[in-house]
Coordinates of C-alpha atoms and ligand atoms in Angstrom, one line a residue:
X1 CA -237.5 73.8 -105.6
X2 CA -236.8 77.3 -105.7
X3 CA -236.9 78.4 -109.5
X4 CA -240.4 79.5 -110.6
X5 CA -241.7 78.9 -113.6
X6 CA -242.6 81.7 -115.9
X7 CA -245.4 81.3 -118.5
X8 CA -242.2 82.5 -121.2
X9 CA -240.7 79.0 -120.2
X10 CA -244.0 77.3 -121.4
X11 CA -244.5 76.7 -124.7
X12 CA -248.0 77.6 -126.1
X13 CA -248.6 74.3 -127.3
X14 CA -247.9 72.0 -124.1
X15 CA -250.5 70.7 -122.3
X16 CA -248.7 68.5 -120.1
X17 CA -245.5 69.9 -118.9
X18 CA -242.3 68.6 -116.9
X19 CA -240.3 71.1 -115.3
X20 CA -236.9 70.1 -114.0
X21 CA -235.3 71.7 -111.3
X22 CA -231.4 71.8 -112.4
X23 CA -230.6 73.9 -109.1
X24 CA -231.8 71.7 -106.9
X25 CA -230.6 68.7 -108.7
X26 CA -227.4 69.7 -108.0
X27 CA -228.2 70.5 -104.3
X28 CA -229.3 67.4 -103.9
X29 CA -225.8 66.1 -105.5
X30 CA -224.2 68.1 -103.1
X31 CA -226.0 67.0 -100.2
X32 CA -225.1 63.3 -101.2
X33 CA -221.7 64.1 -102.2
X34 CA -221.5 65.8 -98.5
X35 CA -222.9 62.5 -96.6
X36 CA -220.3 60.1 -98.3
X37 CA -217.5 62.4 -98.4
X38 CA -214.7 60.1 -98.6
X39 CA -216.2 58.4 -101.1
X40 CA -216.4 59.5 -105.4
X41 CA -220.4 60.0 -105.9
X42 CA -221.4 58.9 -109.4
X43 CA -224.8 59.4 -110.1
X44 CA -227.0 57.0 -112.0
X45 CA -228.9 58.3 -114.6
X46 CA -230.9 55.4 -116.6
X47 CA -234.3 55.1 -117.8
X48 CA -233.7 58.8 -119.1
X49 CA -232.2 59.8 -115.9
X50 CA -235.1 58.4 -113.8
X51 CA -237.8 60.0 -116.6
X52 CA -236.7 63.3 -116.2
X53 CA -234.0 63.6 -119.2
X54 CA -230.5 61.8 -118.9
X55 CA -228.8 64.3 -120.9
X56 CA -229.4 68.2 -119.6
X57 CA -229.1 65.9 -116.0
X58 CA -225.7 64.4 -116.6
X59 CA -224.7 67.3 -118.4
X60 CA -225.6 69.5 -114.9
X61 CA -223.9 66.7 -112.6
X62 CA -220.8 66.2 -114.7
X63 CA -220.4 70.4 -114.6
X64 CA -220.5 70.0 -111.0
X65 CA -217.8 67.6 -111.0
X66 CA -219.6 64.0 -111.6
X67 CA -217.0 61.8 -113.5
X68 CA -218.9 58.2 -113.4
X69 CA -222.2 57.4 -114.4
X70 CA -224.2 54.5 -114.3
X71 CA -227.2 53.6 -116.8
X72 CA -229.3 50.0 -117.1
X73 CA -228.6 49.7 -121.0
X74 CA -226.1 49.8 -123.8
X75 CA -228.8 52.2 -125.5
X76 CA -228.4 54.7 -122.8
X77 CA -224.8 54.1 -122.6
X78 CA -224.7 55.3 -126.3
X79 CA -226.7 58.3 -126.1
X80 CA -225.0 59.3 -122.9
X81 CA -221.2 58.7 -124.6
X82 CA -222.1 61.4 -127.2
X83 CA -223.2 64.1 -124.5
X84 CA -220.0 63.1 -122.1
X85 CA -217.3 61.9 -124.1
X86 CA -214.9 62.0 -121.2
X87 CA -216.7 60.2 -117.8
X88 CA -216.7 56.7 -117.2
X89 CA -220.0 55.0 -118.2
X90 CA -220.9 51.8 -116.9
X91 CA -223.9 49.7 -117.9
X92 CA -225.5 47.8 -114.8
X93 CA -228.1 45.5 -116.9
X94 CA -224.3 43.4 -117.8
X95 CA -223.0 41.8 -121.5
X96 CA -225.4 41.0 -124.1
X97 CA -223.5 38.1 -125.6
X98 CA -221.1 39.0 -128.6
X99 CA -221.9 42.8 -128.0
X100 CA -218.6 43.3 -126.4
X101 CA -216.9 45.1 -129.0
X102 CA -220.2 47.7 -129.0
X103 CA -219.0 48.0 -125.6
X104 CA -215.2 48.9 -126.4
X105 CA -215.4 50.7 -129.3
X106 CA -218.0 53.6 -126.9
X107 CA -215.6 53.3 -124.5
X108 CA -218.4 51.9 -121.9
X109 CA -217.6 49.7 -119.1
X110 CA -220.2 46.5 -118.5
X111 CA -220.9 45.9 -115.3
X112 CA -220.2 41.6 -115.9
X113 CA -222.6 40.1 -113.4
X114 CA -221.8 36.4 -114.0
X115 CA -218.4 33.8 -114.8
X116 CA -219.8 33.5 -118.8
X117 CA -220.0 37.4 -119.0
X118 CA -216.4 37.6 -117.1
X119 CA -215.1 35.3 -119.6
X120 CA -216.2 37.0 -122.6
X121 CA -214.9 40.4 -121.8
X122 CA -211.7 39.1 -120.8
X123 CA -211.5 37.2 -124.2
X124 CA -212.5 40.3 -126.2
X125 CA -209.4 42.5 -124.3
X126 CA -207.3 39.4 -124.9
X127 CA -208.1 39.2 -128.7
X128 CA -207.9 43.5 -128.7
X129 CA -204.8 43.4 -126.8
X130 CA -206.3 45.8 -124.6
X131 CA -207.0 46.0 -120.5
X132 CA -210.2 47.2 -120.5
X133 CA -212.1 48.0 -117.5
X134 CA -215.2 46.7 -116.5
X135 CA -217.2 46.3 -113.1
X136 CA -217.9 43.0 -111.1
X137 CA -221.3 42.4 -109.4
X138 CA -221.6 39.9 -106.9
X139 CA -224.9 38.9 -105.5
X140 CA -224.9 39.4 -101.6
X141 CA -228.6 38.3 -101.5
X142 CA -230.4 40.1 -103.5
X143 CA -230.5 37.4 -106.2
X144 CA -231.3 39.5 -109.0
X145 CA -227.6 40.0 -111.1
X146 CA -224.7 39.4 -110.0
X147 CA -221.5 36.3 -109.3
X148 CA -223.2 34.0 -106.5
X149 CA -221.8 31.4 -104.5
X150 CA -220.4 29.3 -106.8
X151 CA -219.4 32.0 -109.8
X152 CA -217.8 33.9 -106.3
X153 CA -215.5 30.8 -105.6
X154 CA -214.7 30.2 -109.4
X155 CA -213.1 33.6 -109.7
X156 CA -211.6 33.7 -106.1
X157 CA -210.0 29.9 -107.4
X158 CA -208.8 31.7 -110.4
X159 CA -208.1 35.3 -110.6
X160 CA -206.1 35.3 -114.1
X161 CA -208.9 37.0 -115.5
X162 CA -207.5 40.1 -114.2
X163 CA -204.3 40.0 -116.4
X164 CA -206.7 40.2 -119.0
X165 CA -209.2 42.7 -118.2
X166 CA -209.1 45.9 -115.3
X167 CA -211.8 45.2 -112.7
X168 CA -212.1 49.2 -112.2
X169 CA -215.2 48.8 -109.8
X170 CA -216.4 45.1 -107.7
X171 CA -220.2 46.0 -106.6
X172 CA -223.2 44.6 -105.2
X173 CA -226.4 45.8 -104.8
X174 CA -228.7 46.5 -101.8
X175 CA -231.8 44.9 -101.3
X176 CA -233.7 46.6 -98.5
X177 CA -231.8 50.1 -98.5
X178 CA -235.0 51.7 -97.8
X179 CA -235.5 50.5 -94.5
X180 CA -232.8 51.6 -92.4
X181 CA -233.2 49.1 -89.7
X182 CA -233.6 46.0 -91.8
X183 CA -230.4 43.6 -90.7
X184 CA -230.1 42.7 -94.2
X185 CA -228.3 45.6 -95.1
X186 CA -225.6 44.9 -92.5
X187 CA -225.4 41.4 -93.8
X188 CA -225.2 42.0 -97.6
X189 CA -222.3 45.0 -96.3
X190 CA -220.3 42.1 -94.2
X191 CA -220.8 39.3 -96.9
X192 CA -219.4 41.8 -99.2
X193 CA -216.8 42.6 -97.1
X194 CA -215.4 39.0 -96.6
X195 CA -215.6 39.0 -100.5
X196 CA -213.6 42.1 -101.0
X197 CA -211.0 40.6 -98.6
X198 CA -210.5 37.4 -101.0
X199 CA -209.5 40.1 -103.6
X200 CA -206.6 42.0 -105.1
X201 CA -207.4 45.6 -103.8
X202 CA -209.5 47.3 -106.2
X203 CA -212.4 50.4 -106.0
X204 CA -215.6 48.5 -104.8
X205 CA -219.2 50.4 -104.6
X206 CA -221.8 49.4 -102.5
X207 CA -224.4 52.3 -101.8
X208 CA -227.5 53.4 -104.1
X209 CA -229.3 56.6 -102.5
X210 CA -230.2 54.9 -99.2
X211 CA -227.3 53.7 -98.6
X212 CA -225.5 56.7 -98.9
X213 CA -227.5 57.6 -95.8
X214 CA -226.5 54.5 -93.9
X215 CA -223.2 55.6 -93.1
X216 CA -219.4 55.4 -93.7
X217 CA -219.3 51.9 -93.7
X218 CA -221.7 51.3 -96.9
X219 CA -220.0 53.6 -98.8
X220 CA -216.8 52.5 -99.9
X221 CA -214.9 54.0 -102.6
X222 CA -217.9 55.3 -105.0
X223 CA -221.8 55.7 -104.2
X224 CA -224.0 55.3 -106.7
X225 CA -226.9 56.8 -105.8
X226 CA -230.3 57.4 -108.4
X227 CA -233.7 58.3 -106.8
X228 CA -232.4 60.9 -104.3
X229 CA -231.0 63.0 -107.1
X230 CA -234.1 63.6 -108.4
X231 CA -236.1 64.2 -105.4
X232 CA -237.8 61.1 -105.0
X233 CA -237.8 59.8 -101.0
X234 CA -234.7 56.9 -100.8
X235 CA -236.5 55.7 -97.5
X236 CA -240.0 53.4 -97.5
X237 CA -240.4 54.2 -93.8
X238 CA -239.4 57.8 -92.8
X239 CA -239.3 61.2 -94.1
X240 CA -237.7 62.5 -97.2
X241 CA -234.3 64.1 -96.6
X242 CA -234.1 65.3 -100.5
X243 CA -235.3 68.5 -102.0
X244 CA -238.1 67.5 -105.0
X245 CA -236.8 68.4 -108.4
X246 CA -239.7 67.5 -111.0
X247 CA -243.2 69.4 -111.1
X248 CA -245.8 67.9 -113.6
X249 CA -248.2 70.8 -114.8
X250 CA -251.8 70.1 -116.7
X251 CA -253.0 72.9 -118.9
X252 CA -256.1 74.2 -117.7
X253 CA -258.7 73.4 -120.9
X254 CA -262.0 74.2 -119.5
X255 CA -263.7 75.3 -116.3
X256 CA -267.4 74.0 -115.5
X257 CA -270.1 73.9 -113.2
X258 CA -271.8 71.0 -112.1
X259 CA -274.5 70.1 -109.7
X260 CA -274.9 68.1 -106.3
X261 CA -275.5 64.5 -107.5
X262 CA -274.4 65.2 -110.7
X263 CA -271.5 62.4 -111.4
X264 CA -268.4 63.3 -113.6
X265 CA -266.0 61.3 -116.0
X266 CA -266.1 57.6 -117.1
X267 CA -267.9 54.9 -115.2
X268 CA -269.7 57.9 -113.5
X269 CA -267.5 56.8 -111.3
X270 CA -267.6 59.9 -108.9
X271 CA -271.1 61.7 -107.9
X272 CA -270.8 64.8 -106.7
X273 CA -271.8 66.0 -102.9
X274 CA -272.1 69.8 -103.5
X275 CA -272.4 72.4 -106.0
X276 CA -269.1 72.0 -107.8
X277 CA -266.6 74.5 -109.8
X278 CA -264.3 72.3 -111.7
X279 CA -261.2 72.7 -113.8
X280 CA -260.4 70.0 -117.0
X281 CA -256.6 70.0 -117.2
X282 CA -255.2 68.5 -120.6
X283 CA -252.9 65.8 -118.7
X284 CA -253.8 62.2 -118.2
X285 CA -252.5 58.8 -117.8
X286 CA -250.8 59.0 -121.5
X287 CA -248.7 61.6 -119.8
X288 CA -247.9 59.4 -116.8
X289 CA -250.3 60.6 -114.7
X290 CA -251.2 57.2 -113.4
X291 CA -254.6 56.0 -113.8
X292 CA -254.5 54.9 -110.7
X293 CA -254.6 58.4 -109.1
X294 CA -258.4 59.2 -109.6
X295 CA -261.1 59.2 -107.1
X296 CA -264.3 57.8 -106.6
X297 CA -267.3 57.2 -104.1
X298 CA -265.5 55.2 -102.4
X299 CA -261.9 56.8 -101.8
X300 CA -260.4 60.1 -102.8
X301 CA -257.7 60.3 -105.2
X302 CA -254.9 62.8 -106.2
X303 CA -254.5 66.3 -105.2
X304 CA -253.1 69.1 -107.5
X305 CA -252.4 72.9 -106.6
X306 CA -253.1 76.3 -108.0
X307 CA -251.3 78.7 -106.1
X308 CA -250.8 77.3 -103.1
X309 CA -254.5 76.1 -103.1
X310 CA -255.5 72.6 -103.2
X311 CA -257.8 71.0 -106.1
X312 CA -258.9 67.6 -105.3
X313 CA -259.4 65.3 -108.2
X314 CA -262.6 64.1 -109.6
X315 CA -263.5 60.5 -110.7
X316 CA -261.0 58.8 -113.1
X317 CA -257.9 60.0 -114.8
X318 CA -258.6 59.2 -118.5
X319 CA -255.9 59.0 -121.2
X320 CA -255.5 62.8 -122.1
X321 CA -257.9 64.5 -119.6
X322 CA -258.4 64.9 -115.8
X323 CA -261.0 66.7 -113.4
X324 CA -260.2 68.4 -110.6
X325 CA -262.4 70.7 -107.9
X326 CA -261.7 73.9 -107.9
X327 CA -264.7 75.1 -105.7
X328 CA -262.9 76.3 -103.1
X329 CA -260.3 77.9 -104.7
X330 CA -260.7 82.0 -105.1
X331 CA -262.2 82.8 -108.7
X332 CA -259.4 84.3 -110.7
X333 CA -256.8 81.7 -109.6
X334 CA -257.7 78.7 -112.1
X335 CA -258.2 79.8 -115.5
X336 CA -258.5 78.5 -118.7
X337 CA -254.8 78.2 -120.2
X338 CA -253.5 78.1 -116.9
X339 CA -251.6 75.4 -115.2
X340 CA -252.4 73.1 -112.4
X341 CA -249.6 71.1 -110.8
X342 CA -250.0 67.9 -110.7
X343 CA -246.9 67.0 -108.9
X344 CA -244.5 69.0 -107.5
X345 CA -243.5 70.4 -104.3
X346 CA -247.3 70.0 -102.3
X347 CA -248.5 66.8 -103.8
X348 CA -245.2 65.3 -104.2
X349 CA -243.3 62.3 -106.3
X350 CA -243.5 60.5 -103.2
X351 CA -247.1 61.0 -102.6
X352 CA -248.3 60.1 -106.2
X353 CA -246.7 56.7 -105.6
X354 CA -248.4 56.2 -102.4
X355 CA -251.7 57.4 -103.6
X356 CA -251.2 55.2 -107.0
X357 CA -250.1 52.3 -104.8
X358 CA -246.7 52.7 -106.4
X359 CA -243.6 54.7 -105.7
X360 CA -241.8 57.8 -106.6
X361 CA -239.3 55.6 -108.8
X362 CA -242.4 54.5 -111.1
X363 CA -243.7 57.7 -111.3
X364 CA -240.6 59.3 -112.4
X365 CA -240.0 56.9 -114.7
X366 CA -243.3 56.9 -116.0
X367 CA -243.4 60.7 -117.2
X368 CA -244.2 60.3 -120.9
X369 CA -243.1 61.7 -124.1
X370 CA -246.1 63.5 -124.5
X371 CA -245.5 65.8 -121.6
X372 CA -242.9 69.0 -122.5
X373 CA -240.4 69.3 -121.3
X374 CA -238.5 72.2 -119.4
X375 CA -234.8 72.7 -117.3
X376 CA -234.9 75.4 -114.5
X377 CA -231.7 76.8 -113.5
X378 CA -228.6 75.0 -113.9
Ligands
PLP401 C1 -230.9 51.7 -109.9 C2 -229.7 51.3 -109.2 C3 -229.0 52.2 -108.4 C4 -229.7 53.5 -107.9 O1 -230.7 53.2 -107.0 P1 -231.5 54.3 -106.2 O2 -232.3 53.5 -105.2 O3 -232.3 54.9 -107.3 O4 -230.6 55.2 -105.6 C5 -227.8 51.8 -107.9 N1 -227.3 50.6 -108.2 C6 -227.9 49.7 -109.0 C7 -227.3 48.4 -109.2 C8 -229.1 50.0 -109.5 O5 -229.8 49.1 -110.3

């Protein structure tokens, strides 16, 4: 992250702020794009484009050339249609029964996940009179969504369903992308393989972020990939190849003084060791700002920054507030009205899911409504 945030972004009123990095958004698009080159990237952008704001994010991606997009629900789908009436939008959670015409009249593409859902879609284009195109998932392990076995070998016995409707994508879904080495990635890739040669040709996806990195072999014709665009770490077990894109800031309410042995926050659930400065930011677990994050006598929590120093927090996150320890920090650098970042590019995504016993993905996600929210660049 590169852009800095100037208090004129910030509006007087936020106390909890999310600042999205469109720059490096689309860096990070890039960089994807780069890895699976002879592949289309799409980019998925549900759950409000992974909590950071589905529209200015698919509106920056599709500027930069993004033509397919993937969200979980027909809600998103809908709200996304309006910003991007040209891309191709498909819905991964599959077809609510009887909500295929919804589907058709938005133009969005279900991504059919069993024989029932197959067989309404391709009823619906029959009855239209239209060839509509819609995705295939096939399970190849995961067992989550998706054709198995048997819904596999009821369509491969009877592929008339594709007079009826356009299978524009067949996908399947990783299980264990995020760790490299795991042979269950080259399984579910040769088990989809062997499926895709049972086909007609058609454009089949296989890669979310981490398997973008796994090479040309996972990526097929499109990659599909979510977490990496917005910073968050695709891998479980090695470092993070992606720039971070989201900074979490906590207006700065009050500074205090406490003593040695003094104890601060709910539970008293934190006694201080030394004579302590600390700052009271305005952001807490209604924000997103997971609960989990505090500190006690027993283990330390969180860390947030104030320019370029770190702040250690204190005690328990409550719902609107949090302490942190800015004793060490130079007088002058916290003050009140300021900001302390929560997240961002010291105390990243990544290591608020580690530290909440989570991951960067429910972080993200997590960001409320509450918080304000600002674009960078773009
Ligand atoms: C969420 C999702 C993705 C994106 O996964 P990331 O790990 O965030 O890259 C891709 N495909 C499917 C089916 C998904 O559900």
């Amino acid at each position: 992250m590169n852009v800095p945030i100037s208090e004129k972004d910030i509006p007087s009123s936020a106390t909890g702020l999310i600042a999205t990095d469109l720059n490096a958004l689309l860096r990070n698009y890039e960089k994807l794009r780069g890895l699976a080159a002879a592949a289309e990237c799409a980019a998925v952008v549900k759950a409000n484009g992974y909590g950071t704001g589905a529209s200015p994010v698919a509106q920056t991606l599709a500027s930069a050339g993004c033509r397919t997009f993937f969200v979980a629900t027909p809600d998103e789908a809908l709200a996304l249609r309006t910003d991007l009436p040209e891309a191709d939008i498909y819905v991964l959670d599959g077809l609510i029964p009887d909500s295929a015409p919804a589907f058709s009249d938005a133009d969005l593409r279900p991504v059919l996940g069993d024989m029932d859902e197959i067989a309404e879609w391709a009823e619906h284009c029959r009855n239209t009179g239209q060839k509509r195109p819609a995705a295939v998932h096939v399970d190849t392990g995961m067992n989550r969504l998706g054709l198995k076995a048997d819904g596999q070998h009821r369509l491969l016995a009877d592929l008339s369903v594709f007079d009826a409707f356009d299978p524009s994508l067949i996908m399947t879904h990783l299980a264990c992308g995020d760790t490299p080495d795991n042979p269950k990635n080259e399984d579910q890739r040769a088990r989809f393989e062997s499926f895709l040669r049972k086909l007609p040709p058609a454009r089949a996806s296989l890669a979310n972020s981490a398997g973008v990195f796994l090479g040309g072999p996972y990526h097929f014709d499109l990659v599909r990939p979510g977490i990496a665009l917005y910073g968050g770490n695709p891998f479980s077990d090695r470092p993070n190849p992606m720039e971070p894109v989201v900074r979490l800031l906590g207006r700065v309410m009050q500074i205090g003084k406490a003593r040695a042995g003094d104890v601060v926050g709910y539970g008293a659930a934190l006694r201080l060791q030394r004579d302590t400065r600390y700052a009271t930011v305005a952001a807490g677990y209604a924000d997103g700002y997971f609960r989990s994050l505090g500190s006690s006598d027993d283990h330390a929590g969180a860390v947030a920054y104030a320019g370029g120093y770190a702040a250690p927090i204190l005690g328990r996150v409550s719902m609107d507030l949090t302490v942190f320890d800015i004793t060490d920090i130079p007088d002058g650098v916290v003050r009140r009205g300021g900001f302390l970042e929560l997240i961002g590019d010291r105390f990243t995504v990544d290591d608020a899911g580690a530290c909440a016993g989570s991951m960067a993905y429910e972080i993200l996600t997590s960001l409320s409504r509450r918080c304000h929210r600002v674009y960078l660049g773009g």
